[in-house]
Structures are given as structure tokens and as C-alpha cells.
Amino acid sequence: MINFRKPDASLVVTTAVIFVLALAGALSSRYASRLSSADFNTLLAPGSNASSTWELLREGPVVGRTVNLENVATYLIVISLSGGTLRAAIVVGKDGETRSARVLGSSSGMPYFKRLGVLIQGLGTAQSVGYSPLDSVLEPLVRNALDTIARAERDRRDALHDK
Amino acid sequence: MINERDRVPGVLLATLAGLAPLLVAADDLVKGVSLAGGFLVAYTVSATLALLLPARVPPIRAFALAALAAAASMTLYTSILRIVDPVLFELLGRRLFIVPFLGPVISVALAPKNEAARDRGWERLIGGLGFALAICLMGFMRELLSSGAISIDLAGQALGRPILPIASQPSGALILIGLVSAAIVAVSRAVLRPSP
Amino acid sequence: MNSFALIFYFVFGGNILITWGIVPCRDQAVGIRRSWIGALSIFLASIPASLIDSFLYRRLLTPLGLESMEPLVFGLFLFGVYFSFSAAASALGKPLQAPTDEGTKTIPWSLALYVVALSVGERFSSPLSLMVAGGVAAFGFIAATVLLDDIMARLDLESVPEVFRGMPARFISAGLIALAFSGVDAAFFSRLFE
């Protein structure tokens, strides 16, 4: 005959508390996930909240994208450089080329971030952003972000085409 | 034999080393406050549970339960942070995930060695408050030094004249922690100097 | 920026010792130097750790909107592994040592592995890249730990002010390594591999 020992009451209570905490964490996480989609839509495409869909990617500097009813995607990027981050919204065309860019904010006032903001703001426009000695460090970061966006956009278009 | 003069700074410095990942991540006040909040939640849950579980519970089980409770509380905290500011969650989320497994949090998940240590359990909780304050202060100091001003939201950078831009970088944080550690040793030795 | 640039980046500018502040204490560094088995274990464990963590986070938790559950899932995994090893060790007649107060004061190795997995998972998503970058990040961490220990051993011979001896000097040295490494960042390797 198997002899079951009565479990310690304190262990049962503690396990129950952890379970309740985990359940609350899971429910709030799902709620936060839904809420953050709406927030990112508003951030990237102000005014078109109801007609855009947010998709998390978390691929290097690319956090995610919203796609509007015209099938135009806007990507949210966070470029990290030693000592801070810069957030921007990049609108892309059919082939993943940049149509326009908007800096959403920077966590540092260092010259590197100011110049990074200028470089990003100049994407998709014909006007010159000039030259800075800092560009040699910043350009690969911007190029990396744009390459990742182009790759993600190509994958999205391919997936749409296959449907 | 280690005397009190070496023991006190030794414990503080070891805790500082355990907190280093958060101190390095806190490069501005907003991040400092968010990380300090996460640390305080995980630390308090872990320490409280370790103190409340009776001595008859096997130590390794009590340790596992306290550590898992800290991890569960962190899931709740990160979700709340994501509700408040989704961008901040994307920036800090992974740094917050490690909080329940940091040395100081794991250390308080261990059950007190004896009844006397259990009676002094409230000291652990006060200590957690102090460490959380240290993380906030680090964020404040680093932002002030690097940008010359303090911003209270993530959307924009406060206008200011940078004093020491390196302070916002991990290298600046580590050097700052080193200087603070030296100050702790100096102050402890001055205060705990044996009377002639 | 190609994968090669990012892989080298994990050894220098993105080294977890400096970017995440994972600074092992003297005993841990000495332990790594004395026994290559410890270093090899961390290196080998980091490869599946990066893969498993990324799979859990990207394929399991993110689609369900449960990203915040990551620390709990890791905790359950960690204690699951610990209790399995403990049971196996007890069956073999060599019970594992329970965690001690001293052992938990600084940076546990499990945390270093977790940080390797998290930092790699931020940048890569394909299984091969994750495994390679995980191994490289662990190698970079071990190399930086040994380098820091060398600097500390050399400092022991110098007339460092008393209050700076030990941990303060260790942090300042780590900060100076970080300063040197940050110059050799992703942009440098990006140009090298163009």
C-alpha cells in the first residue's frame, strides 16, 4: 500500500500564491499585448488606428510594423548606440525602399544621436543631409536597420503573394 | 578572521556587484525608476516568502519557492510596465527578466540560518528599499552627468549641456560603480575605525 | 551589417560583461582560469541555451501574448534542471551542494548563461545564427573575464590606494575595458566584412 504523506499546509499555500501570481501575470500580459498593439498603431500611424494592424517582429533594430488598408507598411525601429537609443518610424514602398522617415524620440542628447536623427530624417527625401565625421560610425547602423526592414517587407509581400 | 571593519564593506560591495546589471542598464531616470521598481517587487516578494515559510520546510524547497515567487511577481510587474509604456517594455523588458535571478534577490530567497537571523528579517526588507533607491539614484546621476538635465518621460530628451557624456555608456556606469565602491570602503573604514 | 560583423560584435562592443554589467568576482574568474572544464561547460551550455530561450520567447510566448512570462518559464526550467541533476546525483550517492549564502551574493553562472541567451535572442532569429552567436557571446564573456583577472593580478603588484583595492579596482578596470571595446564596435566590423 502506498503511503501518501500529508503535504505541509505552508507549502500548499505558497504554491497557490505563486500559481495565482503566475495566472495574474499571464492575463495581464495578454491584456498588455493587446493594448500595446493599439498604442503602437497610434504611434506609427496617428489617426488611422482602426484601419491598421500591428505586428511584432523584434528583429535586430526593427521592433514591429503596422500595415494600413492600402497595404503600405510603417516600421518602428529602435537604434541602440552606446549610451542611448533612438526611435523612428519608417514608411516603405513595394520593394522595401524607404518612402519617408520620422524620428519619434531619442534618449540621449549626445551629438551622435543628433546626427543619427538628421540621417534618418533625410531618408526618402531628395535633400542633402550634408556630411559629418560621425557618419562613418552611424551609417552602418542605419544601413543595417534598412536592410532588416527590406528583408522583412520582402517576406511580408511574398507571404501575401502566396496566399 | 574577518573583522567588522572589512565585513560590512565586503557585503555591500558584493551586493553592488550583484546589482551591477541593473546599475549599467539604468542610463536615465525613467529607466532607473522602472528597474528599481522591478527590483523592489522581486526582492520584497522573495525576502518575505523566505521569512514567512516555517523552518520545518526543507531549505532547498523554500529557496525554490521564494525564487519562483519572485519570478512570478516579475511577470506581473513587466506586464504592468507594458500597459503603462509599451516602448519602455521593448527597451527594458529583457533587462527586467533577469531581475529575479540577480545575486541580491537570490540571496534573500535563502531561508534565514537561525531564529536570530529570522528576527532580524526586517533588516533585509529595509536593505531592499535602499538598493532600489541606489538604482534610481544611479539613473538620476547618469542622466544628469551625460545630458546636463533630467527628463521625466521617454519621449524627449531634456535640453541641457552635457557634462560627462561617457556617464550614459556602460563604461561610464562601471567606472561610476567603482568610484562609489571606493567611497563605501572609505566611509565604512572611517566609521568602523577601532577606538584607541 | 552581416552576420559575421554581428558575431564579432558579441566579442567586443557587445560583450555581455560590459554591456550587461555581468562582472564575475575574483573567485569565479580564478575558477575559470584553473579549470578549463568550467569555461568549456559555459561555452557548450550557451549554444542550446540561446536556441531554447529564443524558441520559448519567439515561437511560444510571443504568439500567445505571454512575453512577460519569460522569467517564470526560465525559473521553472532552471529549477527543473537543478532538481533533475540533484535526484540523479543523489541516486549516484553524491548529493549536490545546496545553494549557500556566499555562493549567491554575486553573479551566478546560470545568470550569465541566461544573459547570453537574451542578448543573442535580441539580434538573431534563425537557429544557426542563434547557436553560433550564443557560442561566440559566451567565448567573448569568458575571454573578458580572463582579461579582467589578468589586469587584477597585475594591479596586485602596483601601489594602488587601499580603498581602491579589490572590487572598486575591478569595476574601474571593467569600465576601462568597456571603453576600449566600445571603440571596436559593430560599425568597425561592418566595414571590415563589406
Coordinates of C-alpha atoms in Angstrom, one line a residue:
Chain A
M1 CA 0.0 0.0 0.0
I2 CA 1.3 3.4 -0.9
N3 CA 1.8 5.8 2.0
F4 CA 0.8 9.3 1.0
R5 CA 2.3 11.9 3.3
K6 CA 0.0 14.9 4.1
P7 CA 1.6 17.9 2.4
D8 CA 2.7 20.8 4.6
A9 CA 0.0 23.5 4.7
S10 CA 2.5 26.3 4.3
L11 CA 3.9 24.7 1.1
V12 CA 0.4 24.3 -0.3
V13 CA -0.5 28.0 0.4
T14 CA 2.8 29.2 -1.1
T15 CA 2.4 27.2 -4.2
A16 CA -1.2 28.5 -4.5
V17 CA 0.1 32.1 -4.1
I18 CA 2.7 31.5 -6.9
F19 CA 0.1 30.0 -9.1
V20 CA -2.3 33.0 -8.6
L21 CA 0.6 35.4 -9.3
A22 CA 1.5 33.5 -12.5
L23 CA -2.1 33.5 -13.6
A24 CA -2.4 37.2 -12.9
G25 CA 0.9 37.7 -14.8
A26 CA -0.4 35.7 -17.8
L27 CA -3.7 37.5 -18.0
S28 CA -2.2 40.9 -17.6
S29 CA 0.5 40.0 -20.2
R30 CA -2.2 39.1 -22.8
Y31 CA -4.1 42.4 -22.0
A32 CA -0.8 44.4 -22.2
S33 CA 0.0 42.7 -25.6
R34 CA -3.4 43.8 -27.0
L35 CA -3.1 47.3 -25.6
S36 CA 0.4 47.8 -26.9
S37 CA -0.8 46.9 -30.4
A38 CA -3.2 49.8 -30.2
D39 CA -0.5 52.1 -28.8
F40 CA 2.0 51.2 -31.5
N41 CA -0.7 51.8 -34.2
T42 CA -1.3 55.2 -32.8
L43 CA 2.4 56.0 -32.5
L44 CA 3.2 54.9 -36.1
A45 CA 0.0 55.9 -37.9
P46 CA -1.8 58.6 -35.9
G47 CA -5.4 58.9 -36.9
S48 CA -5.7 55.6 -38.7
N49 CA -5.9 53.4 -35.6
A50 CA -8.9 51.3 -36.7
S51 CA -7.6 50.7 -40.2
S52 CA -4.1 49.5 -39.3
T53 CA -2.8 46.2 -38.0
W54 CA 0.3 46.0 -35.7
E55 CA 2.7 43.1 -35.9
L56 CA 5.6 42.5 -33.6
L57 CA 8.9 41.4 -35.3
R58 CA 11.7 42.1 -32.8
E59 CA 14.4 41.5 -35.5
G60 CA 17.5 43.4 -34.5
P61 CA 16.6 47.1 -34.6
V62 CA 13.2 46.5 -36.0
V63 CA 10.5 46.3 -33.3
G64 CA 7.5 45.8 -35.5
R65 CA 5.3 47.2 -38.2
T66 CA 1.8 48.5 -39.0
V67 CA 0.1 47.9 -42.3
N68 CA -2.7 50.1 -43.4
L69 CA -5.7 49.4 -45.7
E70 CA -3.6 50.5 -48.8
N71 CA -1.1 47.8 -47.9
V72 CA 1.6 50.3 -47.0
A73 CA 3.8 49.3 -44.1
T74 CA 5.3 51.5 -41.5
Y75 CA 8.2 50.1 -39.4
L76 CA 9.1 51.0 -35.9
I77 CA 12.9 50.9 -35.4
V78 CA 15.0 51.4 -32.2
I79 CA 18.6 52.0 -33.0
S80 CA 20.8 51.4 -30.0
L81 CA 24.2 53.1 -29.7
S82 CA 26.4 53.1 -26.7
G83 CA 24.7 55.3 -24.1
G84 CA 21.2 55.5 -25.6
T85 CA 18.5 54.7 -28.2
L86 CA 16.8 56.5 -31.0
R87 CA 13.3 55.6 -32.1
A88 CA 11.9 56.2 -35.6
A89 CA 9.0 55.3 -37.9
I90 CA 10.0 54.3 -41.5
V91 CA 7.4 54.1 -44.2
V92 CA 8.3 51.7 -47.0
G93 CA 7.3 51.1 -50.6
K94 CA 6.6 47.9 -52.5
D95 CA 10.2 46.7 -52.8
G96 CA 11.0 47.7 -49.2
E97 CA 12.5 51.0 -50.3
T98 CA 12.2 53.9 -47.9
R99 CA 9.5 56.4 -48.7
S100 CA 9.7 58.6 -45.7
A101 CA 11.0 58.6 -42.1
R102 CA 10.1 60.3 -38.9
V103 CA 12.2 60.4 -35.7
L104 CA 9.9 59.6 -32.7
G105 CA 12.4 60.4 -29.9
S106 CA 15.9 59.9 -28.6
S107 CA 17.1 59.0 -25.1
S108 CA 20.3 61.0 -25.4
G109 CA 21.3 64.5 -26.3
M110 CA 24.8 63.4 -27.4
P111 CA 26.0 64.6 -30.9
Y112 CA 25.9 61.0 -32.2
F113 CA 22.1 60.9 -31.6
K114 CA 21.5 64.3 -33.0
R115 CA 23.4 63.3 -36.2
L116 CA 21.6 60.0 -36.3
G117 CA 18.3 61.8 -36.2
V118 CA 19.4 64.0 -39.1
L119 CA 20.4 61.0 -41.1
I120 CA 17.1 59.2 -40.5
Q121 CA 15.0 62.3 -41.1
G122 CA 16.7 62.6 -44.5
L123 CA 15.8 59.1 -45.6
G124 CA 13.4 59.1 -48.6
T125 CA 13.9 62.8 -49.4
A126 CA 15.9 64.4 -52.1
Q127 CA 17.5 67.0 -49.9
S128 CA 21.1 66.6 -48.8
V129 CA 21.9 65.8 -45.2
G130 CA 25.4 67.1 -45.5
Y131 CA 28.5 65.3 -44.2
S132 CA 29.7 64.7 -40.6
P133 CA 32.8 62.8 -39.4
L134 CA 30.3 60.8 -37.2
D135 CA 28.7 59.3 -40.3
S136 CA 31.3 56.6 -40.6
V137 CA 30.0 55.1 -37.3
L138 CA 26.3 55.9 -37.8
E139 CA 25.8 54.9 -41.5
P140 CA 26.3 51.1 -40.9
L141 CA 23.7 51.2 -38.2
V142 CA 21.1 53.0 -40.4
R143 CA 22.0 50.6 -43.3
N144 CA 21.6 47.6 -41.0
A145 CA 18.1 48.8 -40.0
L146 CA 17.1 49.5 -43.6
D147 CA 18.4 46.1 -44.7
T148 CA 16.4 44.4 -42.0
I149 CA 13.3 46.4 -43.0
A150 CA 13.7 45.5 -46.7
R151 CA 14.1 41.8 -45.8
A152 CA 11.0 41.8 -43.5
E153 CA 9.0 43.7 -46.2
R154 CA 10.0 41.2 -48.9
D155 CA 9.0 38.3 -46.6
R156 CA 5.6 40.0 -46.0
R157 CA 5.0 40.6 -49.7
D158 CA 6.0 37.1 -50.5
A159 CA 3.6 35.7 -47.9
L160 CA 0.8 37.9 -49.2
H161 CA 1.5 36.7 -52.8
D162 CA 1.5 33.1 -51.7
K163 CA -2.0 33.4 -50.1
Chain B
M1 CA 39.4 36.1 11.0
I2 CA 37.4 38.8 9.2
N3 CA 36.6 41.8 11.4
E4 CA 33.6 44.1 11.2
R5 CA 35.7 46.8 9.5
D6 CA 36.2 44.5 6.5
R7 CA 32.9 42.5 6.7
V8 CA 30.5 45.5 6.3
P9 CA 32.0 46.9 3.1
G10 CA 32.6 43.4 1.8
V11 CA 28.9 42.6 2.0
L12 CA 27.9 45.9 0.4
L13 CA 30.4 45.6 -2.4
A14 CA 29.3 42.0 -3.2
T15 CA 25.7 43.3 -3.3
L16 CA 26.8 46.1 -5.6
A17 CA 28.4 43.6 -7.9
G18 CA 25.2 41.6 -7.9
L19 CA 23.2 44.8 -8.8
A20 CA 25.7 45.9 -11.5
P21 CA 23.5 44.6 -14.4
L22 CA 20.7 47.0 -13.2
L23 CA 23.1 49.9 -12.5
V24 CA 24.5 49.6 -16.0
A25 CA 21.1 49.4 -17.6
A26 CA 19.8 52.5 -15.7
D27 CA 21.2 55.1 -18.0
D28 CA 18.5 57.6 -17.3
L29 CA 16.0 58.4 -14.5
V30 CA 13.0 56.8 -16.2
K31 CA 14.8 53.5 -16.7
G32 CA 16.3 53.8 -13.2
V33 CA 12.8 54.1 -11.7
S34 CA 11.4 51.3 -13.8
L35 CA 14.3 48.9 -12.9
A36 CA 14.2 49.9 -9.3
G37 CA 10.5 49.2 -9.1
G38 CA 11.1 45.7 -10.7
F39 CA 13.9 45.0 -8.3
L40 CA 11.9 46.1 -5.3
V41 CA 9.0 43.9 -6.2
A42 CA 11.1 40.8 -6.8
Y43 CA 13.3 41.4 -3.8
T44 CA 10.4 42.0 -1.4
V45 CA 8.4 39.0 -2.5
S46 CA 11.5 36.8 -2.3
A47 CA 12.6 38.0 1.1
T48 CA 9.1 38.0 2.6
L49 CA 8.4 34.4 1.5
A50 CA 11.8 33.2 2.7
L51 CA 11.0 34.8 6.1
L52 CA 7.4 33.5 6.3
L53 CA 8.0 29.9 5.4
P54 CA 8.4 27.9 8.6
A55 CA 11.8 26.4 9.5
R56 CA 10.5 22.9 9.0
V57 CA 10.3 23.3 5.2
P58 CA 13.4 21.9 3.6
P59 CA 15.8 24.8 2.8
I60 CA 16.1 24.0 -0.9
R61 CA 12.4 23.8 -1.3
A62 CA 11.9 27.1 0.5
F63 CA 14.6 28.6 -1.7
A64 CA 13.0 27.3 -4.9
L65 CA 9.5 28.6 -3.9
A66 CA 10.8 32.0 -2.9
A67 CA 12.8 32.4 -6.2
L68 CA 9.8 31.2 -8.3
A69 CA 7.5 33.6 -6.4
A70 CA 10.0 36.5 -7.3
A71 CA 9.9 35.4 -11.0
A72 CA 6.1 35.2 -10.9
S73 CA 5.8 38.7 -9.4
M74 CA 8.2 39.9 -12.1
T75 CA 5.8 38.7 -14.8
L76 CA 3.1 40.8 -13.3
Y77 CA 5.4 43.8 -13.0
T78 CA 6.6 43.7 -16.6
S79 CA 3.0 43.3 -17.8
I80 CA 2.0 46.4 -15.9
L81 CA 5.1 48.3 -17.3
R82 CA 4.0 47.2 -20.8
I83 CA 0.5 48.6 -20.2
V84 CA 1.9 51.9 -18.9
D85 CA 4.5 52.3 -21.7
P86 CA 4.9 49.6 -24.4
V87 CA 8.1 51.3 -25.8
L88 CA 9.8 51.2 -22.4
F89 CA 8.9 47.5 -22.2
E90 CA 10.6 46.9 -25.6
L91 CA 13.7 48.7 -24.4
L92 CA 13.9 47.3 -20.9
G93 CA 11.9 44.1 -21.0
R94 CA 14.9 41.7 -21.3
R95 CA 16.8 43.6 -18.5
L96 CA 13.8 43.2 -16.2
F97 CA 13.6 39.4 -17.0
I98 CA 16.9 38.9 -15.2
V99 CA 16.0 40.7 -12.0
P100 CA 14.7 37.6 -10.1
F101 CA 18.0 35.8 -10.8
L102 CA 20.3 38.5 -9.7
G103 CA 22.6 37.8 -6.7
P104 CA 20.9 40.0 -4.2
V105 CA 17.4 38.7 -5.0
I106 CA 18.6 35.0 -5.0
S107 CA 20.5 35.7 -1.8
V108 CA 17.4 36.8 0.2
A109 CA 15.4 33.8 -1.2
L110 CA 17.6 31.6 1.1
A111 CA 15.9 30.9 4.4
P112 CA 17.5 32.6 7.5
K113 CA 20.1 30.4 9.1
N114 CA 18.6 30.6 12.6
E115 CA 15.9 32.2 14.7
A116 CA 18.0 35.3 15.5
A117 CA 18.5 35.9 11.8
R118 CA 14.8 35.4 11.2
D119 CA 14.0 38.0 13.8
R120 CA 16.3 40.5 12.0
G121 CA 14.4 39.7 8.7
W122 CA 13.0 43.3 8.6
E123 CA 16.6 44.5 8.0
R124 CA 16.6 42.6 4.7
L125 CA 13.4 44.4 3.6
I126 CA 14.8 47.8 4.5
G127 CA 18.0 46.8 2.6
G128 CA 15.9 46.2 -0.5
L129 CA 14.5 49.7 -0.2
G130 CA 18.0 51.1 0.0
F131 CA 19.2 49.1 -3.1
A132 CA 16.2 50.2 -5.1
L133 CA 16.9 53.8 -4.1
A134 CA 20.5 53.3 -5.2
I135 CA 19.3 52.2 -8.7
C136 CA 17.1 55.3 -9.0
L137 CA 20.0 57.5 -7.9
M138 CA 22.3 55.9 -10.4
G139 CA 19.8 56.6 -13.2
F140 CA 19.4 60.2 -12.0
M141 CA 23.2 60.7 -11.7
R142 CA 24.0 59.2 -15.1
E143 CA 21.3 61.2 -16.9
L144 CA 22.4 64.4 -15.2
L145 CA 26.1 63.9 -15.9
S146 CA 25.5 62.8 -19.5
S147 CA 22.9 65.3 -20.6
G148 CA 23.1 68.1 -18.0
A149 CA 19.4 67.8 -17.4
I150 CA 16.7 65.4 -16.3
S151 CA 13.7 64.4 -18.4
I152 CA 10.7 62.6 -16.7
D153 CA 9.4 61.0 -19.9
L154 CA 10.9 58.8 -22.5
A155 CA 9.5 60.8 -25.5
G156 CA 12.0 63.6 -25.5
Q157 CA 15.5 64.4 -24.3
A158 CA 15.6 67.3 -21.9
L159 CA 17.6 70.3 -23.1
G160 CA 20.9 70.7 -21.3
R161 CA 24.6 70.9 -21.7
P162 CA 26.3 67.5 -21.5
I163 CA 28.7 67.5 -18.5
L164 CA 30.2 64.0 -18.9
P165 CA 28.7 62.1 -21.9
I166 CA 30.5 58.9 -21.0
A167 CA 28.3 58.5 -18.0
S168 CA 25.5 57.3 -20.2
Q169 CA 27.6 54.5 -21.6
P170 CA 28.2 51.1 -19.9
S171 CA 31.9 52.0 -19.4
G172 CA 30.9 55.2 -17.5
A173 CA 28.5 53.2 -15.4
L174 CA 31.2 50.7 -14.4
I175 CA 33.7 53.4 -13.6
L176 CA 31.0 55.2 -11.5
I177 CA 30.2 51.9 -9.6
G178 CA 34.0 51.6 -9.0
L179 CA 34.2 55.1 -7.5
V180 CA 31.1 54.5 -5.4
S181 CA 32.6 51.2 -4.1
A182 CA 35.8 53.0 -3.1
A183 CA 33.7 55.6 -1.3
I184 CA 31.8 52.9 0.5
V185 CA 35.1 51.3 1.6
A186 CA 36.5 54.7 2.8
V187 CA 33.4 55.6 4.7
S188 CA 33.0 52.2 6.3
R189 CA 36.6 52.2 7.4
A190 CA 36.3 55.7 8.9
V191 CA 33.0 54.9 10.7
L192 CA 34.1 51.5 12.0
R193 CA 37.6 52.6 13.0
P194 CA 38.6 50.8 16.1
S195 CA 38.7 53.2 19.1
P196 CA 42.2 53.7 20.5
Chain C
M1 CA 25.6 44.7 -41.4
N2 CA 26.2 41.0 -42.0
S3 CA 26.1 38.0 -39.5
F4 CA 30.0 37.9 -39.3
A5 CA 30.0 41.5 -38.2
L6 CA 27.4 40.8 -35.5
I7 CA 29.2 37.7 -34.3
F8 CA 32.5 39.6 -33.8
Y9 CA 30.4 42.4 -32.2
F10 CA 29.5 40.0 -29.4
V11 CA 33.1 39.5 -28.5
F12 CA 33.9 43.3 -28.4
G13 CA 31.4 46.1 -28.3
G14 CA 28.5 43.9 -27.4
N15 CA 30.4 41.7 -24.9
I16 CA 27.9 40.8 -22.1
L17 CA 30.5 41.5 -19.4
I18 CA 30.5 45.2 -20.3
T19 CA 27.1 45.9 -21.9
W20 CA 25.1 43.9 -19.3
G21 CA 27.4 44.6 -16.4
I22 CA 27.9 40.8 -15.7
V23 CA 31.2 41.2 -13.8
P24 CA 32.3 37.9 -12.1
C25 CA 34.0 38.1 -8.8
R26 CA 37.7 37.2 -8.3
D27 CA 37.0 33.6 -7.1
Q28 CA 34.8 32.9 -10.2
A29 CA 37.5 34.3 -12.6
V30 CA 40.2 32.3 -10.9
G31 CA 38.0 29.2 -11.1
I32 CA 37.7 29.7 -14.8
R33 CA 41.4 30.1 -15.2
R34 CA 42.3 27.0 -13.1
S35 CA 39.8 24.6 -14.8
W36 CA 39.1 24.8 -18.5
I37 CA 36.2 22.4 -17.9
G38 CA 34.2 25.3 -16.3
A39 CA 34.9 27.6 -19.3
L40 CA 34.1 24.8 -21.7
S41 CA 30.8 24.0 -19.9
I42 CA 29.7 27.6 -20.1
F43 CA 30.6 27.7 -23.8
L44 CA 28.8 24.5 -24.6
A45 CA 25.8 25.3 -22.5
S46 CA 25.4 28.7 -24.1
I47 CA 24.6 27.1 -27.5
P48 CA 21.5 25.2 -26.6
A49 CA 20.6 27.9 -24.0
S50 CA 20.4 30.5 -26.8
L51 CA 18.3 28.2 -29.0
I52 CA 15.9 27.1 -26.3
D53 CA 15.4 30.7 -24.9
S54 CA 14.7 32.1 -28.4
F55 CA 12.3 29.2 -29.2
L56 CA 10.4 29.8 -26.0
Y57 CA 10.3 33.5 -26.4
R58 CA 9.6 33.9 -30.1
R59 CA 7.7 30.8 -31.0
L60 CA 5.8 30.0 -27.8
L61 CA 5.3 33.1 -25.6
T62 CA 5.2 35.9 -28.2
P63 CA 2.4 34.5 -30.4
L64 CA 0.3 34.0 -27.3
G65 CA 1.0 37.5 -26.0
L66 CA 2.7 36.0 -22.9
E67 CA 6.2 37.6 -23.3
S68 CA 6.1 38.7 -19.6
M69 CA 6.0 35.1 -18.5
E70 CA 9.7 34.6 -19.7
P71 CA 11.3 34.9 -16.2
L72 CA 8.9 32.4 -14.7
V73 CA 9.4 30.0 -17.6
F74 CA 13.2 30.4 -17.1
G75 CA 12.9 29.9 -13.3
L76 CA 10.9 26.7 -13.8
F77 CA 13.4 25.4 -16.4
L78 CA 16.3 26.3 -14.1
F79 CA 14.9 24.6 -11.0
G80 CA 13.7 21.7 -13.2
V81 CA 17.2 21.1 -14.3
Y82 CA 18.6 21.6 -10.8
F83 CA 16.2 19.1 -9.2
S84 CA 16.7 16.6 -12.0
F85 CA 20.5 16.8 -11.5
S86 CA 20.1 16.7 -7.8
A87 CA 18.0 13.5 -8.0
A88 CA 20.5 11.9 -10.4
A89 CA 23.4 12.9 -8.1
S90 CA 21.6 11.5 -5.0
A91 CA 20.9 8.2 -6.8
L92 CA 24.7 8.0 -7.6
G93 CA 25.5 8.6 -3.9
K94 CA 27.0 12.1 -4.5
P95 CA 24.3 14.6 -3.5
L96 CA 24.6 18.2 -4.9
Q97 CA 25.6 21.0 -2.6
A98 CA 22.7 23.3 -1.7
P99 CA 23.0 27.0 -2.7
T100 CA 24.9 28.9 0.0
D101 CA 24.7 32.5 1.1
E102 CA 28.2 33.2 -0.2
G103 CA 27.5 31.5 -3.5
T104 CA 24.5 33.7 -4.3
K105 CA 26.0 37.0 -3.4
T106 CA 27.5 37.9 -6.8
I107 CA 26.9 36.7 -10.4
P108 CA 25.6 33.1 -10.6
W109 CA 26.8 31.3 -13.8
S110 CA 23.2 30.5 -14.7
L111 CA 22.5 34.2 -14.9
A112 CA 25.5 34.7 -17.3
L113 CA 24.1 31.9 -19.5
Y114 CA 20.6 33.5 -19.4
V115 CA 22.0 36.9 -20.3
V116 CA 24.0 35.3 -23.3
A117 CA 20.7 33.8 -24.5
L118 CA 18.8 37.0 -24.1
S119 CA 21.4 39.2 -25.7
V120 CA 21.7 36.9 -28.7
G121 CA 17.9 36.5 -29.0
E122 CA 17.6 40.2 -29.4
R123 CA 19.6 40.2 -32.6
F124 CA 19.0 36.8 -34.3
S125 CA 16.1 34.5 -35.0
S126 CA 17.5 31.8 -37.3
P127 CA 18.6 28.6 -35.4
L128 CA 22.1 28.5 -36.9
S129 CA 22.8 32.2 -36.2
L130 CA 21.5 31.8 -32.6
M131 CA 23.8 28.8 -31.9
V132 CA 26.9 30.4 -33.5
A133 CA 26.2 33.8 -31.8
G134 CA 25.5 32.1 -28.5
G135 CA 28.8 30.3 -28.5
V136 CA 30.6 33.5 -29.6
A137 CA 29.0 35.6 -26.9
A138 CA 29.9 33.0 -24.3
F139 CA 33.5 32.9 -25.6
G140 CA 33.7 36.7 -25.5
F141 CA 32.4 36.7 -21.9
I142 CA 35.0 34.1 -20.8
A143 CA 37.8 35.9 -22.6
A144 CA 36.8 39.2 -21.0
T145 CA 36.7 37.5 -17.6
V146 CA 40.2 36.2 -18.0
L147 CA 41.5 39.5 -19.3
L148 CA 39.9 41.3 -16.3
D149 CA 41.6 38.7 -14.0
D150 CA 44.9 39.4 -15.6
I151 CA 44.6 43.1 -15.0
M152 CA 43.6 42.5 -11.4
A153 CA 46.6 40.2 -10.9
R154 CA 48.9 42.9 -12.4
L155 CA 47.3 45.6 -10.2
D156 CA 48.1 43.5 -7.1
L157 CA 51.8 44.3 -7.8
E158 CA 51.1 48.0 -8.0
S159 CA 50.7 50.5 -5.2
V160 CA 47.0 51.0 -5.6
P161 CA 45.4 53.2 -2.9
E162 CA 44.0 50.9 -0.2
V163 CA 40.3 51.9 -0.7
F164 CA 40.5 51.0 -4.4
R165 CA 41.9 47.5 -3.8
G166 CA 39.6 44.6 -4.7
M167 CA 36.1 45.3 -6.0
P168 CA 36.5 49.1 -6.7
A169 CA 39.6 48.4 -8.9
R170 CA 37.8 45.5 -10.6
F171 CA 34.8 47.8 -11.6
I172 CA 37.1 50.6 -12.8
S173 CA 39.2 48.1 -14.8
A174 CA 36.0 46.6 -16.3
G175 CA 34.9 50.2 -17.2
L176 CA 38.2 50.8 -19.0
I177 CA 37.9 47.5 -20.9
A178 CA 34.4 48.6 -21.9
L179 CA 35.8 51.9 -23.1
A180 CA 38.4 50.2 -25.2
F181 CA 35.9 47.6 -26.6
S182 CA 33.2 50.1 -27.4
G183 CA 35.6 51.6 -30.0
V184 CA 35.8 48.2 -31.7
D185 CA 32.0 48.1 -32.2
A186 CA 29.7 46.8 -34.9
A187 CA 30.4 49.6 -37.3
F188 CA 34.1 48.6 -37.4
F189 CA 33.3 45.0 -38.3
S190 CA 30.6 46.0 -40.7
R191 CA 33.2 47.9 -42.7
L192 CA 35.7 45.0 -42.4
F193 CA 33.3 42.5 -43.8
E194 CA 31.8 44.7 -46.6

